[in-house]
PDB file of C-alpha atoms and ligand atoms in Angstrom:
ATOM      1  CA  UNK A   7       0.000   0.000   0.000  1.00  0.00           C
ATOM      2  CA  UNK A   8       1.190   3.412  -0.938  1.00  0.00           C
ATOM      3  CA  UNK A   9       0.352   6.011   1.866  1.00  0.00           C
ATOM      4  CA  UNK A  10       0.928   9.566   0.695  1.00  0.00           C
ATOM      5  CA  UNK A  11       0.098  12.577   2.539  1.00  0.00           C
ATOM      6  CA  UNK A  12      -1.645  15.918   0.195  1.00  0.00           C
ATOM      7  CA  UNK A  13      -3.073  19.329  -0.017  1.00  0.00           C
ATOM      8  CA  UNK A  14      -5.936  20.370  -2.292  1.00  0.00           C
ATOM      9  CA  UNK A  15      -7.227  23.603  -0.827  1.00  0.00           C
ATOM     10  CA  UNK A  16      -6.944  22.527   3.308  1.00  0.00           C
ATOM     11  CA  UNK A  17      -4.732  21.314   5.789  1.00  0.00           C
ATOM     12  CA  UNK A  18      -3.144  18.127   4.104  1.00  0.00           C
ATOM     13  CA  UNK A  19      -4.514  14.637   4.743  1.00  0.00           C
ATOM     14  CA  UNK A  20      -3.279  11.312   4.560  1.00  0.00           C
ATOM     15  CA  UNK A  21      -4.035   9.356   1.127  1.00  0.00           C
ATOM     16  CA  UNK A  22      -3.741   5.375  -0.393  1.00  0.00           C
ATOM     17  CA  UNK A  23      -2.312   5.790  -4.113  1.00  0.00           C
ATOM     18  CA  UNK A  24      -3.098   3.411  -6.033  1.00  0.00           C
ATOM     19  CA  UNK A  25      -3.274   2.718  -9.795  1.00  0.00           C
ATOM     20  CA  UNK A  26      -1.193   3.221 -12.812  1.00  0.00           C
ATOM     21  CA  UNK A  27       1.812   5.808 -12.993  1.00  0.00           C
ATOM     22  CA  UNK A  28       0.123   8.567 -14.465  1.00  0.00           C
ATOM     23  CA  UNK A  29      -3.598   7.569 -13.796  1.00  0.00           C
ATOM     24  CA  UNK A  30      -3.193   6.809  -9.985  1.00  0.00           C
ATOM     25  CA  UNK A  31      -6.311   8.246  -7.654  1.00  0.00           C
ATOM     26  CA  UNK A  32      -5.578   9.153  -4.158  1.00  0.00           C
ATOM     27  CA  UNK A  33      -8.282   8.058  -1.480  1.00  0.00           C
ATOM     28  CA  UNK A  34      -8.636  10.153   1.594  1.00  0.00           C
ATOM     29  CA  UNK A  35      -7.945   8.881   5.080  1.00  0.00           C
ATOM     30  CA  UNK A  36      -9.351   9.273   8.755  1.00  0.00           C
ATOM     31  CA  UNK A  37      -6.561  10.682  10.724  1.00  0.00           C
ATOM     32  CA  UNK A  38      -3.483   9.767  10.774  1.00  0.00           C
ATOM     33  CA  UNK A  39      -2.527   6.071   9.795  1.00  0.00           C
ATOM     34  CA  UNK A  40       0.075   6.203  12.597  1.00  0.00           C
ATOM     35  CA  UNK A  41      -2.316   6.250  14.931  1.00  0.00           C
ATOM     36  CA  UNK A  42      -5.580   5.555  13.330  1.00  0.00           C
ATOM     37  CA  UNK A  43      -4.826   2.508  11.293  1.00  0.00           C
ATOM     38  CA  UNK A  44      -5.995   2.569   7.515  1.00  0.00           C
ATOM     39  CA  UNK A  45      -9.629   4.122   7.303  1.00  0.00           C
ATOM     40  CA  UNK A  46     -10.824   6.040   4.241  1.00  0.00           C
ATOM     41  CA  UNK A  47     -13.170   8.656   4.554  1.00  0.00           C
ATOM     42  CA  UNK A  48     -14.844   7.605   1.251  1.00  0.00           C
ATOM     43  CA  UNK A  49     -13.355  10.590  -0.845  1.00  0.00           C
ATOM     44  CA  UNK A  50     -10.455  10.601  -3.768  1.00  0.00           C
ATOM     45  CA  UNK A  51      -9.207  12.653  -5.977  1.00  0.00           C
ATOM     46  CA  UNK A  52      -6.948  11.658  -9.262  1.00  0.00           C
ATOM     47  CA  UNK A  53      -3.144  11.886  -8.418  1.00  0.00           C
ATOM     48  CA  UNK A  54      -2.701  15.061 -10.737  1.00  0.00           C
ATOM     49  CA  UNK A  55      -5.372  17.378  -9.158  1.00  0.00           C
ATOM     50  CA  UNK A  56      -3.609  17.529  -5.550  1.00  0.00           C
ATOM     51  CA  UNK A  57      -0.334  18.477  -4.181  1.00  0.00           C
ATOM     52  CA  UNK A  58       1.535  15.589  -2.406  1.00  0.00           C
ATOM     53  CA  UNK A  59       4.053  16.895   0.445  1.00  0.00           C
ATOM     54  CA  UNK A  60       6.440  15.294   2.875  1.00  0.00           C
ATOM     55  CA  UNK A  61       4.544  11.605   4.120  1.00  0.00           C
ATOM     56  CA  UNK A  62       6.165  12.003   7.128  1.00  0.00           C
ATOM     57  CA  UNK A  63       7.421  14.783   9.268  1.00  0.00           C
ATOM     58  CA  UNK A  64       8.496  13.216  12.525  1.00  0.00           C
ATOM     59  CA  UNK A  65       7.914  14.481  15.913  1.00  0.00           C
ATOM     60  CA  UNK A  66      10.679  12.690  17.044  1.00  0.00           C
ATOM     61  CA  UNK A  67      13.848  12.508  14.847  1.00  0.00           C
ATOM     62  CA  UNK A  68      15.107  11.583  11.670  1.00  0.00           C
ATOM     63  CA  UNK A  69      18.438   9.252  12.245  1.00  0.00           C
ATOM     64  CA  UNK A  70      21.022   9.314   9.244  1.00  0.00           C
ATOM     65  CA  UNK A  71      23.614   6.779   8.551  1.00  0.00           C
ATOM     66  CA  UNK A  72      26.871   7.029   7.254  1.00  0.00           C
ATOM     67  CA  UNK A  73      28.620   5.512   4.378  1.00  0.00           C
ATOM     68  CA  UNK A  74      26.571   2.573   4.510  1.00  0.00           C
ATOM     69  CA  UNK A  75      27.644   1.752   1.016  1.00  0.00           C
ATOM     70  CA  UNK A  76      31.620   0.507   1.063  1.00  0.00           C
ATOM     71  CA  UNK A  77      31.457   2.344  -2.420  1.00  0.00           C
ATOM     72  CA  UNK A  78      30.418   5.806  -1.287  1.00  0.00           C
ATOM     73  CA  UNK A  79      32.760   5.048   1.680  1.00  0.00           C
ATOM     74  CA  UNK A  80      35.639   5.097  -0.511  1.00  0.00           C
ATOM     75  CA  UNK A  81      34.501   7.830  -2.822  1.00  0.00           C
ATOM     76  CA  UNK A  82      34.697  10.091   0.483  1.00  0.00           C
ATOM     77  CA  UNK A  83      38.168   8.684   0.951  1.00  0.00           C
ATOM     78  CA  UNK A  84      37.426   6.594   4.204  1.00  0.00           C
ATOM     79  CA  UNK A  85      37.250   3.175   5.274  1.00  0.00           C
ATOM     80  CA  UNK A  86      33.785   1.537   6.003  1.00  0.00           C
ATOM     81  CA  UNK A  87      32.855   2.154   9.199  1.00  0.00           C
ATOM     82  CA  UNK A  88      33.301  -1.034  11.889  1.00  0.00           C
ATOM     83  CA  UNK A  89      29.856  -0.380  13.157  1.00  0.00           C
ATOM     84  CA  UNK A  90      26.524   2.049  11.759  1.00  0.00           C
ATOM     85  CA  UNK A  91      27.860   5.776  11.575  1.00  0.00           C
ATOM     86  CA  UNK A  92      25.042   7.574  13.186  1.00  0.00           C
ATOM     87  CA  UNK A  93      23.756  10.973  13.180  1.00  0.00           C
ATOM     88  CA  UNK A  94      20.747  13.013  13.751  1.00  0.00           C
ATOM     89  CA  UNK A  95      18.924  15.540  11.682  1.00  0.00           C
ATOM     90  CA  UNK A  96      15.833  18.185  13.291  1.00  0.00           C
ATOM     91  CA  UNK A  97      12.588  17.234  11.306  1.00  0.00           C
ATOM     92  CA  UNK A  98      12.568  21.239  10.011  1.00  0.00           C
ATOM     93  CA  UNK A  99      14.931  19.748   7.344  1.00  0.00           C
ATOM     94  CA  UNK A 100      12.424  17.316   5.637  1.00  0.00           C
ATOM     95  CA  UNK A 101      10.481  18.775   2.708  1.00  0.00           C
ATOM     96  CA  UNK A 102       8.359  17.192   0.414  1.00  0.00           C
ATOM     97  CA  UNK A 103       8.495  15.902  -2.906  1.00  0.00           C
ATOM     98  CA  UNK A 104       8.860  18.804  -5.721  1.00  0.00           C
ATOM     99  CA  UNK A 105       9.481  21.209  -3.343  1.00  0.00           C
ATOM    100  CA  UNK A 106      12.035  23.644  -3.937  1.00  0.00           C
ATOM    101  CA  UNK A 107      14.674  23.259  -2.090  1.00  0.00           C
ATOM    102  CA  UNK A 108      16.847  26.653  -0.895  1.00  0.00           C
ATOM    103  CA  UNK A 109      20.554  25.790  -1.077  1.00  0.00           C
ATOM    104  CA  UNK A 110      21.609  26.968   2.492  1.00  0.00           C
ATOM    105  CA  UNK A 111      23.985  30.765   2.693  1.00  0.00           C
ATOM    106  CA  UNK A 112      26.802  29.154   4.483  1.00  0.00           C
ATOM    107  CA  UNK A 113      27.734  26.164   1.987  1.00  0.00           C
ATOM    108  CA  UNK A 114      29.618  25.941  -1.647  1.00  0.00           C
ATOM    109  CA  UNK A 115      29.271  22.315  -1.535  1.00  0.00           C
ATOM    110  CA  UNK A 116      25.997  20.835  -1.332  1.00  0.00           C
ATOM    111  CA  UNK A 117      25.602  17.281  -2.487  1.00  0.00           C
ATOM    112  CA  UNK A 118      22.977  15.084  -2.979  1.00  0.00           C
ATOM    113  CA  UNK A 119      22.363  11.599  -1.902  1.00  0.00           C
ATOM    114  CA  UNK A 120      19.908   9.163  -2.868  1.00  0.00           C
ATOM    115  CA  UNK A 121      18.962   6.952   0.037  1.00  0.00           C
ATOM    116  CA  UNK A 122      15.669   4.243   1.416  1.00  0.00           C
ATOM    117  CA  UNK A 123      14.536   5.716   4.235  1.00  0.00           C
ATOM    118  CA  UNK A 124      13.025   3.422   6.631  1.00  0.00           C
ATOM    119  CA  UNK A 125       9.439   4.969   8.605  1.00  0.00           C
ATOM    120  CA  UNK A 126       8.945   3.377  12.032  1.00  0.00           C
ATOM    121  CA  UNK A 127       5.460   2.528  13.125  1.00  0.00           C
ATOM    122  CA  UNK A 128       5.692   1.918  16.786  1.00  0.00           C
ATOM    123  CA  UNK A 129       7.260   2.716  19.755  1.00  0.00           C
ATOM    124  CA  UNK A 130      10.297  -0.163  20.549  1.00  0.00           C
ATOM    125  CA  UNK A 131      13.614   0.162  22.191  1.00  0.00           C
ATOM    126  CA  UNK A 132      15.885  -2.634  22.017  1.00  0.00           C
ATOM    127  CA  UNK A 133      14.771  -4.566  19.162  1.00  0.00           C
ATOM    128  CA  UNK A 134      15.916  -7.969  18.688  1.00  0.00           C
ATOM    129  CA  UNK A 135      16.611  -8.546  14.698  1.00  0.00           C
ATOM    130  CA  UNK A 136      13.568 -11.355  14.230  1.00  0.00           C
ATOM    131  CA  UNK A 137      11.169  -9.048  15.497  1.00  0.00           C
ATOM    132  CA  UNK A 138      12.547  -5.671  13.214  1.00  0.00           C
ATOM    133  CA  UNK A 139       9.349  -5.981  10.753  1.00  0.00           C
ATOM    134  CA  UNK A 140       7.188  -5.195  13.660  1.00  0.00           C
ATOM    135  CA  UNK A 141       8.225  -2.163  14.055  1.00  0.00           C
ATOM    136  CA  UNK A 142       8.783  -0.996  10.196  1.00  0.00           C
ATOM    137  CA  UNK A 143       5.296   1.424   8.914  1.00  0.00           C
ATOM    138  CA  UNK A 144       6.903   0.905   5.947  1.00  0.00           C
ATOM    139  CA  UNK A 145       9.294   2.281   3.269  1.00  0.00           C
ATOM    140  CA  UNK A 146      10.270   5.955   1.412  1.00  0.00           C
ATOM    141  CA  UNK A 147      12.441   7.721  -0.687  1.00  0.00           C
ATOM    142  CA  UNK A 148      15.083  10.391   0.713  1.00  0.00           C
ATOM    143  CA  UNK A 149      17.697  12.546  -0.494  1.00  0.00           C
ATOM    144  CA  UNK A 150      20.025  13.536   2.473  1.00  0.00           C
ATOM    145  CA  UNK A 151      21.270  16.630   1.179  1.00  0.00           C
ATOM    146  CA  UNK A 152      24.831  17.574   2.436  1.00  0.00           C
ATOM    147  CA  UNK A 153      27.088  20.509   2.692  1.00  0.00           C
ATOM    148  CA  UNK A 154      30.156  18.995   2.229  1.00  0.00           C
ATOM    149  CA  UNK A 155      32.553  22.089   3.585  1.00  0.00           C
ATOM    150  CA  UNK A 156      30.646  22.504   6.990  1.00  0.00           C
ATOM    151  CA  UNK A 157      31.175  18.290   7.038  1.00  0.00           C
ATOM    152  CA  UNK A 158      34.578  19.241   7.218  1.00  0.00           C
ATOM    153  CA  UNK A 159      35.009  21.952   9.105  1.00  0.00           C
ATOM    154  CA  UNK A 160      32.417  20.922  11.847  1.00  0.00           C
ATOM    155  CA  UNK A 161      33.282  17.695  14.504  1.00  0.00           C
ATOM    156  CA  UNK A 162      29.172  17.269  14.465  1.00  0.00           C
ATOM    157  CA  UNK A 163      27.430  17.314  11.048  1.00  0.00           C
ATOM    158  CA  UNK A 164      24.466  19.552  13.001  1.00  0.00           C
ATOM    159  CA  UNK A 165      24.121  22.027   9.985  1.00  0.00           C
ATOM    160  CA  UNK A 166      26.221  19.726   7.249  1.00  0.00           C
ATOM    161  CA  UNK A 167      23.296  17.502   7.291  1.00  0.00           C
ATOM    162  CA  UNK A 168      20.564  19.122   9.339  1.00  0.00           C
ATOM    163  CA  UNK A 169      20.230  22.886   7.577  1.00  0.00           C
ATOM    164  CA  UNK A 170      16.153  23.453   6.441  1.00  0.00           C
ATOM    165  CA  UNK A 171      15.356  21.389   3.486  1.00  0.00           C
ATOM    166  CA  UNK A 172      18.415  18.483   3.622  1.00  0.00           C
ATOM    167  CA  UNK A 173      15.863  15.942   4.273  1.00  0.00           C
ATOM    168  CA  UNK A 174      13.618  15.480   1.447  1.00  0.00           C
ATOM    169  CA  UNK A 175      11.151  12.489   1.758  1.00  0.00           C
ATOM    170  CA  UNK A 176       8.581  11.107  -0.414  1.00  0.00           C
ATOM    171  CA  UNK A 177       6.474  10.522  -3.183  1.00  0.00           C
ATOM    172  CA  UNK A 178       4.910   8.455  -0.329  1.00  0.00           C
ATOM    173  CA  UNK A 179       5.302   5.480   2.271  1.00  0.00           C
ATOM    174  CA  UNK A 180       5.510   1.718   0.730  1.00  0.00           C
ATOM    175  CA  UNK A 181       3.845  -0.313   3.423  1.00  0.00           C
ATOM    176  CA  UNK A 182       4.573  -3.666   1.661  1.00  0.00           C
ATOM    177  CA  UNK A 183       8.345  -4.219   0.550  1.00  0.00           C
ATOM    178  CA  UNK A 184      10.854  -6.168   0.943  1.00  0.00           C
ATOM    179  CA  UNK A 185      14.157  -4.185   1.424  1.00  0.00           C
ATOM    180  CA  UNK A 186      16.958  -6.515   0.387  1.00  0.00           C
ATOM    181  CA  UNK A 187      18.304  -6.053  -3.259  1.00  0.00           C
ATOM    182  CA  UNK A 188      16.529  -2.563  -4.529  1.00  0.00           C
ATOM    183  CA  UNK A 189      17.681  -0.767  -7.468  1.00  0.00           C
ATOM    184  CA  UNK A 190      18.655   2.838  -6.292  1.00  0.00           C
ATOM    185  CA  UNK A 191      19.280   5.440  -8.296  1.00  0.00           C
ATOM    186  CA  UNK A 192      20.363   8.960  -8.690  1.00  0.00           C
ATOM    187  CA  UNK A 193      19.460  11.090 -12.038  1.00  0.00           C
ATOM    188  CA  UNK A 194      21.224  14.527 -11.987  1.00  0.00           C
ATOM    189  CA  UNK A 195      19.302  17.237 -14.165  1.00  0.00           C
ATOM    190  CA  UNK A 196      18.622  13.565 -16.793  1.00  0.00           C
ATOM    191  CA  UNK A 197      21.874  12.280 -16.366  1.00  0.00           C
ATOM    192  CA  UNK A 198      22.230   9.069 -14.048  1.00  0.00           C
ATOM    193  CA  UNK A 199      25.000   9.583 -11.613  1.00  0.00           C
ATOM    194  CA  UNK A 200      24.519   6.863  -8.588  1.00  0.00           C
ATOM    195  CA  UNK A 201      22.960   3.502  -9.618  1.00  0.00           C
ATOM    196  CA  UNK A 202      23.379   1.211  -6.804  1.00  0.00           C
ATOM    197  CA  UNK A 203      21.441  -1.781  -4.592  1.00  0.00           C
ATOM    198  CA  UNK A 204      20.266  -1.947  -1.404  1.00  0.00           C
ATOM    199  CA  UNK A 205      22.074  -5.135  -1.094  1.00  0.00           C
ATOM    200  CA  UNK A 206      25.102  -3.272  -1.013  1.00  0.00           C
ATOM    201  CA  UNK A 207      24.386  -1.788   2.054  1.00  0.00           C
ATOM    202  CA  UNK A 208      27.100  -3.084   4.815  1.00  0.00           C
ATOM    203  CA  UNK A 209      24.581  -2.818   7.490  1.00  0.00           C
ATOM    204  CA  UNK A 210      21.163  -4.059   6.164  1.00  0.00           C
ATOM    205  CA  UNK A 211      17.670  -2.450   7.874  1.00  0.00           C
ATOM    206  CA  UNK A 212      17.378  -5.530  10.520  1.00  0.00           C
ATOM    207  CA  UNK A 213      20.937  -4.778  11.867  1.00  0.00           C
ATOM    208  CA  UNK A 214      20.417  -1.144  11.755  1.00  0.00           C
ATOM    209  CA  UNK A 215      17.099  -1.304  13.558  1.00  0.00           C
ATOM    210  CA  UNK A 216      18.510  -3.160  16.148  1.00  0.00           C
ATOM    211  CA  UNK A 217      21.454  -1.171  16.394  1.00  0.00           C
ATOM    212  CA  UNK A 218      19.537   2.013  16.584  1.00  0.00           C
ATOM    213  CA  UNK A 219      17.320   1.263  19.267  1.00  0.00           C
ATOM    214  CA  UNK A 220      19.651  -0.419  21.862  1.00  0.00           C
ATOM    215  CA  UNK A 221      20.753   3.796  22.022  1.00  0.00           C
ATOM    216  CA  UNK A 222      17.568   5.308  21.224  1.00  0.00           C
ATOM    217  CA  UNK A 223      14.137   4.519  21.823  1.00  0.00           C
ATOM    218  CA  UNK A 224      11.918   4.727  18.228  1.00  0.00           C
ATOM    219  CA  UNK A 225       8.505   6.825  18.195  1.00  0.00           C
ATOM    220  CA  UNK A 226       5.774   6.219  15.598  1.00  0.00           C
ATOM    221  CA  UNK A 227       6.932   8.221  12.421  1.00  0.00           C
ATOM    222  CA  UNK A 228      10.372   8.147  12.572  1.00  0.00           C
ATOM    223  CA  UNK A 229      12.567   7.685   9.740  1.00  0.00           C
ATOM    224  CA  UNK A 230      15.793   6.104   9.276  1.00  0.00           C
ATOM    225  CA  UNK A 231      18.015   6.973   6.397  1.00  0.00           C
ATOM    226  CA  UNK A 232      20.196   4.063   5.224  1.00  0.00           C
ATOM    227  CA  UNK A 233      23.243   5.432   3.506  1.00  0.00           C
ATOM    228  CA  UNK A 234      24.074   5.920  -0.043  1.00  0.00           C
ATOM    229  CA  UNK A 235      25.601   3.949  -3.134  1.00  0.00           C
ATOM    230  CA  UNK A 236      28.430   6.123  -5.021  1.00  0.00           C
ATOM    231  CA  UNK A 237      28.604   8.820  -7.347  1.00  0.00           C
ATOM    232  CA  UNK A 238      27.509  11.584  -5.387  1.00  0.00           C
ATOM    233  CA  UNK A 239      28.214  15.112  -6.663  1.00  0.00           C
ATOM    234  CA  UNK A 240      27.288  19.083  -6.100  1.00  0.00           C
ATOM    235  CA  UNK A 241      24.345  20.647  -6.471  1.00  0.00           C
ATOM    236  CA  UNK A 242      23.847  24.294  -8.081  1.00  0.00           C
ATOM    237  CA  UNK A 243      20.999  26.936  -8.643  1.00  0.00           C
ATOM    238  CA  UNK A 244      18.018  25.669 -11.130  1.00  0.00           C
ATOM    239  CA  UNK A 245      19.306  21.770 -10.625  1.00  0.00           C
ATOM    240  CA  UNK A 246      17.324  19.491 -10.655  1.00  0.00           C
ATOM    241  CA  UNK A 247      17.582  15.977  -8.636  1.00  0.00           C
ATOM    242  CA  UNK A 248      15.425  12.796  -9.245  1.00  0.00           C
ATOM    243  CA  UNK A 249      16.252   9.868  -6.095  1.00  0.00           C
ATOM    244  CA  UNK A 250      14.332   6.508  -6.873  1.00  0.00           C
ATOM    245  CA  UNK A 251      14.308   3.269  -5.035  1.00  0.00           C
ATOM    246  CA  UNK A 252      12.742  -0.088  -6.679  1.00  0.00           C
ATOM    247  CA  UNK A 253       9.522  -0.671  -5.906  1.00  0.00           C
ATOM    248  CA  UNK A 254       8.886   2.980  -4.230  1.00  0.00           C
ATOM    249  CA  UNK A 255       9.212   5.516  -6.952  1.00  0.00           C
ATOM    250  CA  UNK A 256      10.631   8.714  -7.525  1.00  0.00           C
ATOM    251  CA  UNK A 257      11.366  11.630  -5.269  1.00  0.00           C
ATOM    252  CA  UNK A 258      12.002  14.616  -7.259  1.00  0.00           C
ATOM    253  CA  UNK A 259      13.273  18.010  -6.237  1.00  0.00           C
ATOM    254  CA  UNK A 260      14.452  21.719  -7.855  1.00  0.00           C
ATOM    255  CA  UNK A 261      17.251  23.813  -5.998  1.00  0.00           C
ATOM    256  CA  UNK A 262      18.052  27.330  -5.760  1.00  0.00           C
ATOM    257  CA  UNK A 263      20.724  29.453  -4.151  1.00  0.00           C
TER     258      UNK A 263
HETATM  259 ZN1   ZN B  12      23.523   9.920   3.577  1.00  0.00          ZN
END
């Protein structure tokens, strides 16, 4: 099930997508799915007449990890690291999908990075790796936008990774997937510049859950970001960047100085 969240003319709601690309229909939901489970209030619209925006902004935390991928690892001249490379990122950096996206004052060197990002559905703390799917909601599509020169200059990647609009998320939340061996790709205004699996990943979603919450207990909504394959590059004014995962779809966003 595809769970997207949208705006027509009022507050936004929570949708199911379903359909064709280019002929889906969006069906409206009670509440919040979180919370609510799935209930539809009876009313759709098609895909094209609404707005779709982030299907997720956490109340809690968004939880990056770094160079997941032994390819990007080496790309940013390091060695994997011996256990998940965590960080944290506010949730007034996720935007939504087609949403402009303001390069932040302070950088020369933002980069993009096409990444599955992992929604939590329930609260859990110490989760044991046979019982990870229990607390997956399900599955979306992120772009952790980086500014490489404050990664350097700073010993915590607060603003590197966590200025307003690094997280974008979306087109919506895959309920039903299997994570393991996903096509992900980067496409650089058309041209294809990371093309990688998820299989590459050195620590796959079970480990990372687990990992995760023996530190940190997990809230309803939050969202994990796995890493990135190689072939990560700058981003400039009028870009655009297109971050798909198998079996998800596309998250596309613009940029501007
Ligand atoms: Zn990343």
């Amino acid at each position: 099930m595809r769970i997207a969240r949208f705006v027509t003319d009022s507050d936004p709601a929570y949708g199911v997508v379903t359909g064709e690309p280019g002929e889906e229909t969006i069906s409206q939901l009670v509440g919040d799915p979180f919370y609510q489970g799935i209930q539809e209030t009876g009313q759709s619209h098609k895909l094209e007449d609404v707005r779709l925006v982030a299907p997720i902004i956490p109340r809690s935390k968004l939880i990056g990890v770094g160079k997941n991928y032994a390819d990007h690892a080496k790309e940013m001249g390091g060695e994997p690291p011996a256990s998940p490379l965590l960080f944290l990122m506010p949730n007034t950096a996720v935007v939504g999908p087609n949403e402009p996206v303001s390069l932040p004052s302070f950088s020369e060197e933002v980069s993009y990075e096409a990444e599955l990002a992992v929604v939590i559905g329930r609260i859990c703390k110490d989760v044991p790796l046979e019982r990870v799917n229990e607390v997956i909601f399900g599955y979306t599509v992120a772009n952790d936008l980086t500014a490489r020169d404050a990664q350097r200059t700073d010993n915590q990647w607060a603003r590197a990774k966590g200025f307003d609009g690094s997280a974008p998320l979306g087109p919506w939340i895959e309920t039903e997937l299997d994570p393991e061996g996903l096509r992900i790709t980067g496409t650089h205004n058309g041209e294809l510049v990371q093309d990688g699996n998820t299989s590459q990943m050195i620590f796959g979603v079970p480990e990372l859950i687990t990992y995760i919450s023996q530190a940190l207990t997990l809230l309803p909504g939050d969202v994990i970001l796995t890493g990135t394959p190689a072939g990560v590059g700058l981003l400039s004014d009028g870009d655009t960047f297109e971050a798909e995962v198998e079996g998800i779809g596309v998250l596309r966003n613009t940029f501007r100085a």
